Coordinates of C-alpha atoms and ligand atoms in Angstrom, one line a residue:
X1 CA 22.0 5.0 4.9
X2 CA 19.8 2.6 2.8
X3 CA 17.2 4.2 0.7
X4 CA 13.9 2.3 0.8
X5 CA 11.3 3.1 -1.8
X6 CA 7.8 1.7 -2.4
X7 CA 4.7 2.8 -4.3
X8 CA 1.2 2.4 -3.0
X9 CA -1.7 1.9 -5.3
X10 CA -4.5 4.3 -4.3
X11 CA -7.7 2.3 -4.6
X12 CA -9.7 3.8 -1.7
X13 CA -9.2 3.8 2.0
X14 CA -6.9 1.0 3.2
X15 CA -8.7 -1.8 5.0
X16 CA -7.6 -3.6 8.2
X17 CA -5.6 -6.1 6.1
X18 CA -3.6 -3.4 4.3
X19 CA -3.0 -1.6 7.7
X20 CA -1.8 -4.6 9.7
X21 CA -0.1 -6.4 6.8
X22 CA 1.6 -3.5 5.0
X23 CA 1.2 0.1 6.4
X24 CA 1.9 -0.4 10.1
X25 CA 5.0 -2.6 9.4
X26 CA 6.3 -0.2 6.7
X27 CA 6.0 2.8 9.1
X28 CA 7.8 0.8 11.8
X29 CA 10.6 0.1 9.4
X30 CA 10.8 3.7 8.4
X31 CA 11.6 4.6 12.0
X32 CA 15.0 2.9 11.8
X33 CA 17.5 5.7 11.8
X34 CA 19.8 3.8 9.3
X35 CA 17.0 4.0 6.7
X36 CA 15.5 6.7 4.6
X37 CA 12.0 5.8 3.3
X38 CA 10.4 7.1 0.1
X39 CA 6.7 6.3 0.0
X40 CA 4.6 7.6 -2.8
X41 CA 1.0 7.3 -4.0
X42 CA 1.1 5.7 -7.5
X43 CA -1.7 7.8 -9.0
X44 CA -0.2 7.7 -12.5
X45 CA -0.5 3.9 -12.4
X46 CA -4.1 4.3 -11.3
X47 CA -4.7 6.3 -14.5
X48 CA -4.4 3.1 -16.5
X49 CA -7.9 2.3 -15.3
X50 CA -9.5 5.2 -13.3
X51 CA -11.5 7.7 -15.4
X52 CA -13.2 9.7 -12.8
X53 CA -11.5 12.9 -11.5
X54 CA -13.2 12.9 -8.1
X55 CA -12.5 9.2 -7.5
X56 CA -8.9 9.6 -8.4
X57 CA -8.5 12.5 -6.0
X58 CA -10.5 11.0 -3.2
X59 CA -8.6 7.7 -3.4
X60 CA -5.3 9.6 -3.2
X61 CA -6.5 11.6 -0.2
X62 CA -7.8 8.5 1.7
X63 CA -4.6 6.6 1.1
X64 CA -2.5 9.5 2.2
X65 CA -4.7 10.3 5.2
X66 CA -4.3 6.7 6.5
X67 CA -0.5 6.9 6.3
X68 CA -0.4 10.2 8.0
X69 CA -2.9 9.1 10.7
X70 CA -0.8 6.1 11.5
X71 CA 2.2 8.4 12.1
X72 CA 4.4 8.2 9.0
X73 CA 7.1 10.8 9.7
X74 CA 7.2 13.0 6.6
X75 CA 10.0 15.2 7.9
X76 CA 12.5 12.4 8.3
X77 CA 11.2 10.6 5.2
X78 CA 9.7 11.4 1.8
X79 CA 5.9 11.2 1.1
X80 CA 4.7 12.3 -2.3
X81 CA 2.3 11.8 -5.1
X82 CA 3.7 10.3 -8.2
X83 CA 1.9 12.6 -10.6
X84 CA 3.5 15.7 -8.9
X85 CA 7.0 14.7 -10.2
X86 CA 6.6 14.7 -13.9
X87 CA 10.3 13.9 -14.4
X88 CA 9.2 10.2 -14.0
X89 CA 7.4 10.4 -17.3
X90 CA 10.6 11.6 -19.1
X91 CA 12.6 8.8 -17.5
X92 CA 10.0 6.3 -18.4
X93 CA 10.5 7.2 -22.1
X94 CA 14.2 6.6 -21.9
X95 CA 13.6 3.3 -20.2
X96 CA 10.9 2.3 -22.7
X97 CA 13.6 2.6 -25.4
X98 CA 15.6 0.0 -23.5
X99 CA 12.8 -2.4 -22.8
X100 CA 12.4 -5.5 -25.1
X101 CA 8.8 -5.8 -26.2
X102 CA 8.5 -9.5 -25.3
X103 CA 9.6 -8.8 -21.7
X104 CA 6.4 -6.7 -21.3
X105 CA 4.2 -9.0 -23.4
X106 CA 5.1 -11.9 -21.1
X107 CA 4.6 -10.1 -17.8
X108 CA 2.1 -12.1 -15.6
X109 CA 0.3 -9.0 -14.3
X110 CA -0.3 -7.7 -17.9
X111 CA -1.5 -11.1 -19.0
X112 CA -3.9 -11.3 -16.0
X113 CA -5.2 -7.8 -16.5
X114 CA -5.5 -7.9 -20.2
X115 CA -7.6 -11.1 -19.9
X116 CA -10.0 -9.5 -17.5
X117 CA -10.4 -6.0 -18.9
X118 CA -12.7 -5.1 -21.8
X119 CA -10.3 -2.5 -23.2
X120 CA -6.5 -2.7 -22.9
X121 CA -4.5 0.5 -23.3
X122 CA -0.8 0.7 -23.8
X123 CA -0.3 2.4 -20.5
X124 CA -1.3 -0.9 -18.9
X125 CA 1.2 -2.6 -21.2
X126 CA 4.1 -0.3 -20.2
X127 CA 3.0 -0.2 -16.5
X128 CA 6.3 -2.0 -15.4
X129 CA 8.4 0.5 -17.2
X130 CA 6.8 3.4 -15.3
X131 CA 7.4 1.4 -12.2
X132 CA 11.0 1.0 -13.1
X133 CA 11.2 4.8 -13.6
X134 CA 9.6 5.3 -10.1
X135 CA 12.4 3.3 -8.6
X136 CA 15.4 4.3 -10.7
X137 CA 14.6 8.0 -10.5
X138 CA 15.4 8.1 -6.8
X139 CA 18.5 5.8 -6.7
X140 CA 16.6 3.4 -4.4
X141 CA 18.6 0.7 -2.8
X142 CA 15.8 -1.5 -1.5
X143 CA 12.2 -2.0 -2.7
X144 CA 10.0 -4.0 -0.4
X145 CA 7.0 -5.5 -2.3
X146 CA 4.5 -8.3 -2.1
X147 CA 5.1 -11.5 -4.1
X148 CA 2.8 -10.2 -6.9
X149 CA 5.3 -7.4 -7.7
X150 CA 8.5 -9.5 -7.8
X151 CA 8.4 -9.9 -11.6
X152 CA 8.1 -6.1 -12.0
X153 CA 11.2 -5.7 -9.9
X154 CA 13.1 -8.2 -12.0
X155 CA 12.1 -6.1 -15.1
X156 CA 13.4 -3.0 -13.4
X157 CA 16.7 -4.6 -12.6
X158 CA 17.0 -5.9 -16.2
X159 CA 16.2 -2.5 -17.8
X160 CA 18.7 -0.7 -15.4
X161 CA 21.4 -3.3 -16.2
X162 CA 20.9 -3.0 -19.9
X163 CA 21.0 0.8 -19.7
X164 CA 24.1 0.8 -17.5
X165 CA 25.8 -1.5 -19.9
X166 CA 25.6 1.2 -22.6
X167 CA 25.7 4.3 -20.4
X168 CA 27.9 3.5 -17.4
X169 CA 26.8 4.4 -13.9
X170 CA 23.5 5.8 -14.8
X171 CA 21.4 3.8 -12.3
X172 CA 21.6 2.2 -8.9
X173 CA 20.4 -1.4 -9.3
X174 CA 17.9 -1.9 -6.5
X175 CA 17.5 -5.1 -4.5
X176 CA 14.1 -6.6 -3.9
X177 CA 12.9 -7.3 -0.4
X178 CA 10.1 -9.8 -0.6
X179 CA 7.5 -9.5 1.9
X180 CA 6.6 -13.1 2.8
X181 CA 3.5 -11.8 4.6
X182 CA 3.5 -13.9 7.7
X183 CA 0.4 -12.0 8.7
X184 CA -2.7 -12.5 6.6
X185 CA -5.8 -10.8 7.9
X186 CA -9.0 -12.6 7.1
X187 CA -12.1 -10.8 5.9
X188 CA -15.7 -10.9 7.1
X189 CA -16.3 -14.1 5.0
X190 CA -13.2 -15.9 6.4
X191 CA -11.2 -15.6 3.2
X192 CA -8.2 -13.3 2.9
X193 CA -9.4 -9.7 3.4
X194 CA -9.3 -7.9 0.0
X195 CA -11.1 -5.1 -1.8
X196 CA -11.7 -7.4 -4.6
X197 CA -13.6 -9.9 -2.4
X198 CA -15.9 -7.3 -0.8
X199 CA -15.1 -8.6 2.7
X200 CA -13.2 -5.8 4.2
X201 CA -13.3 -4.1 7.6
X202 CA -12.7 -0.4 7.1
X203 CA -11.7 1.0 10.5
X204 CA -12.2 4.6 9.3
X205 CA -15.9 4.2 8.8
X206 CA -18.3 6.0 11.2
X207 CA -19.1 3.8 14.2
X208 CA -22.5 2.6 13.0
X209 CA -21.2 1.4 9.7
X210 CA -18.1 -0.1 11.2
X211 CA -20.2 -2.0 13.7
X212 CA -22.4 -3.3 10.8
X213 CA -19.3 -4.6 9.0
X214 CA -18.1 -6.4 12.1
X215 CA -21.5 -7.8 12.8
X216 CA -21.5 -9.3 9.2
X217 CA -18.5 -11.6 10.0
X218 CA -19.5 -15.2 9.1
X219 CA -19.4 -17.8 11.9
X220 CA -20.8 -21.3 12.4
X221 CA -24.2 -21.7 13.9
X222 CA -23.4 -22.7 17.5
X223 CA -25.8 -21.1 20.0
X224 CA -24.8 -18.9 22.9
X225 CA -24.5 -21.7 25.4
X226 CA -22.2 -24.0 23.5
X227 CA -18.4 -23.9 24.1
X228 CA -16.6 -22.6 20.9
X229 CA -13.3 -23.2 19.3
X230 CA -11.5 -19.9 19.1
X231 CA -8.9 -21.2 16.6
X232 CA -11.6 -21.7 14.0
X233 CA -13.3 -18.4 14.4
X234 CA -12.7 -15.3 12.2
X235 CA -13.7 -12.9 14.9
X236 CA -11.2 -14.4 17.3
X237 CA -8.5 -14.5 14.7
X238 CA -8.9 -10.8 13.9
X239 CA -9.2 -9.9 17.6
X240 CA -5.9 -11.7 18.4
X241 CA -4.0 -9.7 15.8
X242 CA -4.9 -6.5 17.6
X243 CA -5.4 -7.1 21.3
X244 CA -2.8 -7.5 24.1
X245 CA -1.9 -11.1 25.1
X246 CA -3.9 -10.7 28.3
X247 CA -7.1 -9.7 26.4
X248 CA -6.6 -12.5 24.0
X249 CA -6.4 -15.0 26.8
X250 CA -9.5 -13.6 28.4
X251 CA -11.5 -13.9 25.2
X252 CA -10.2 -17.4 24.7
X253 CA -11.5 -18.4 28.1
X254 CA -15.0 -17.1 27.3
X255 CA -15.1 -19.0 24.0
X256 CA -14.1 -22.3 25.7
X257 CA -16.4 -21.9 28.7
X258 CA -19.6 -21.4 26.7
X259 CA -22.4 -19.0 27.6
X260 CA -20.8 -16.5 25.3
X261 CA -22.2 -16.0 21.8
X262 CA -20.7 -14.8 18.5
X263 CA -22.7 -11.6 18.9
X264 CA -20.9 -10.9 22.1
X265 CA -17.5 -11.6 20.5
X266 CA -18.3 -9.3 17.6
X267 CA -19.3 -6.5 20.1
X268 CA -15.9 -7.0 21.9
X269 CA -14.0 -6.8 18.5
X270 CA -15.9 -3.7 17.6
X271 CA -15.1 -2.0 20.9
X272 CA -11.5 -3.1 20.7
X273 CA -11.1 -1.6 17.2
X274 CA -12.7 1.7 18.3
X275 CA -10.6 1.9 21.3
X276 CA -7.3 0.7 19.8
X277 CA -7.5 3.0 16.7
X278 CA -9.3 5.9 18.4
X279 CA -6.5 8.4 17.7
X280 CA -6.0 7.2 14.1
X281 CA -9.7 7.3 13.3
X282 CA -10.0 10.9 14.6
X283 CA -6.9 11.9 12.8
X284 CA -8.0 10.3 9.5
X285 CA -11.4 12.0 9.6
X286 CA -9.8 15.3 10.5
X287 CA -7.5 15.1 7.5
X288 CA -10.4 14.0 5.2
X289 CA -12.4 17.0 6.3
X290 CA -9.4 19.3 5.7
X291 CA -7.8 17.9 2.6
X292 CA -5.6 21.1 2.3
X293 CA -3.6 19.6 5.1
X294 CA -3.0 16.5 3.0
X295 CA -2.2 18.7 -0.1
X296 CA 0.4 20.6 1.9
X297 CA 2.1 17.4 3.0
X298 CA 2.2 16.0 -0.5
X299 CA 3.5 19.2 -2.0
X300 CA 6.2 19.5 0.5
X301 CA 7.1 15.9 -0.1
X302 CA 7.2 16.5 -3.9
X303 CA 9.5 19.5 -3.4
X304 CA 11.9 17.3 -1.4
X305 CA 11.7 14.3 -3.7
X306 CA 12.1 16.4 -6.9
X307 CA 15.6 17.4 -5.8
X308 CA 16.7 13.8 -6.0
X309 CA 14.7 13.3 -9.2
X310 CA 16.4 16.3 -10.9
X311 CA 19.9 15.1 -10.0
X312 CA 19.3 11.6 -11.3
X313 CA 17.6 12.8 -14.5
X314 CA 20.4 15.3 -15.2
X315 CA 22.9 12.5 -14.8
X316 CA 21.0 10.3 -17.2
X317 CA 20.4 13.1 -19.8
X318 CA 24.0 14.0 -19.8
X319 CA 25.0 10.3 -20.2
X320 CA 22.7 9.9 -23.2
X321 CA 24.0 13.1 -24.8
X322 CA 21.1 15.5 -24.2
X323 CA 22.0 18.9 -22.8
Ligands
ADP1 P1 -6.3 -5.7 -1.9 O1 -6.2 -7.2 -2.0 O2 -7.3 -5.3 -1.0 O3 -6.5 -5.1 -3.3 P2 -3.6 -4.8 -2.2 O4 -3.3 -5.9 -3.2 O5 -3.7 -3.4 -2.8 O6 -4.9 -5.2 -1.4 O7 -2.5 -4.8 -1.1 C1 -1.8 -3.6 -0.6 C2 -0.9 -4.1 0.5 O8 -1.6 -4.6 1.6 C3 0.1 -5.2 0.0 O9 1.3 -5.0 0.7 C4 -0.6 -6.5 0.6 O10 0.3 -7.5 0.8 C5 -1.2 -6.0 1.9 N1 -2.4 -6.8 2.2 C6 -3.6 -6.8 1.4 N2 -4.5 -7.6 1.9 C7 -4.0 -8.1 3.1 C8 -4.5 -9.0 4.1 N3 -5.7 -9.5 4.0 N4 -3.7 -9.3 5.1 C9 -2.4 -8.8 5.2 N5 -1.9 -8.0 4.3 C10 -2.6 -7.6 3.2
LIG2 N1 2.7 -1.7 -8.9 C1 2.7 -1.6 -7.4 C2 1.4 -2.3 -6.9 O1 0.5 -2.6 -7.6 C3 2.7 -0.1 -7.0 C4 4.0 0.6 -7.4 C5 4.1 1.5 -8.4 C6 5.3 0.4 -6.9 N2 5.4 1.9 -8.5 C7 6.1 1.2 -7.6 C8 5.8 -0.5 -5.9 C9 7.5 1.3 -7.4 C10 7.1 -0.4 -5.6 C11 8.0 0.4 -6.4 O2 1.4 -2.5 -5.7

């Protein structure tokens, strides 16, 4: 059985791009009976920048609620909060002592972040080492990540290799599974949907606010009567990622025939999202109103995950010569 592990940065409720591009495919993969998935919320990583207790908590809950609402099976798999398993901090120290300083100083993501931020703390600098500890603490075989995280995975493999060279058989060396991201969801301005571009569709919003977001999708200025090109329209693009083939064909016909305005298309997209994600929206809101349900899931997950963490940490401690 392959052990698949990935960390999810908790920066608020996942948007439609996160859902279609990452969460839904990951949940699908976790259903494979030959896999065991460990998904965790990387809230220790968030602490490199977040300084507000309520924001930190709320972001964790919203992220967790989305995964649960979309049906991640926490019984078959592992679902936990990074900060609940403090063993990761201990392992991080051991790995730090095996990490060459220039390897971190040259990491792209550190260079990018340190150029943008007013104050740079050393947590941000050692971010990839904590990430290596996240992975190595659970003997993960496969780590699926986006392209931006590939260098961090290389760092993990390098540190684990160097450690194993001195202390044999301490770690499983994970393989990277690069997510080529065939599906990119566009945002309301037609660019890639991203929190940082302020162009997201948040399907968990109350209907009125969700409708407002959808109504703000940018289009060209063709009037109702003119025939329109579906391939060049953001509304149509998003619609076609969610709707059945039949519905997509129907909408395509309306675009080409004319007499169908962008306002109508937005209304159809709004209704489709409400209908398609009705169950998930309800479940998400129920969980956010009852965060004790989320807490329970995360604590049970932490209990399960800490069994693996304790075994691996004991092995490493004994290899180093600690009791
Ligand atoms: P954001 O750009 O909003 O900050 P993240 O970088 O946190 O999103 O991405 C989290 C996950 O969601 C990653 O796996 C990423 O590839 C995926 N993702 C983010 N935006 C999109 C998008 N517009 N379309 C498809 N997948 C996306
Ligand atoms: N750094 C990752 C990101 O920004 C999140 C993350 C933390 C992670 N620890 C991990 C991903 C371990 C994979 C494995 O998306």
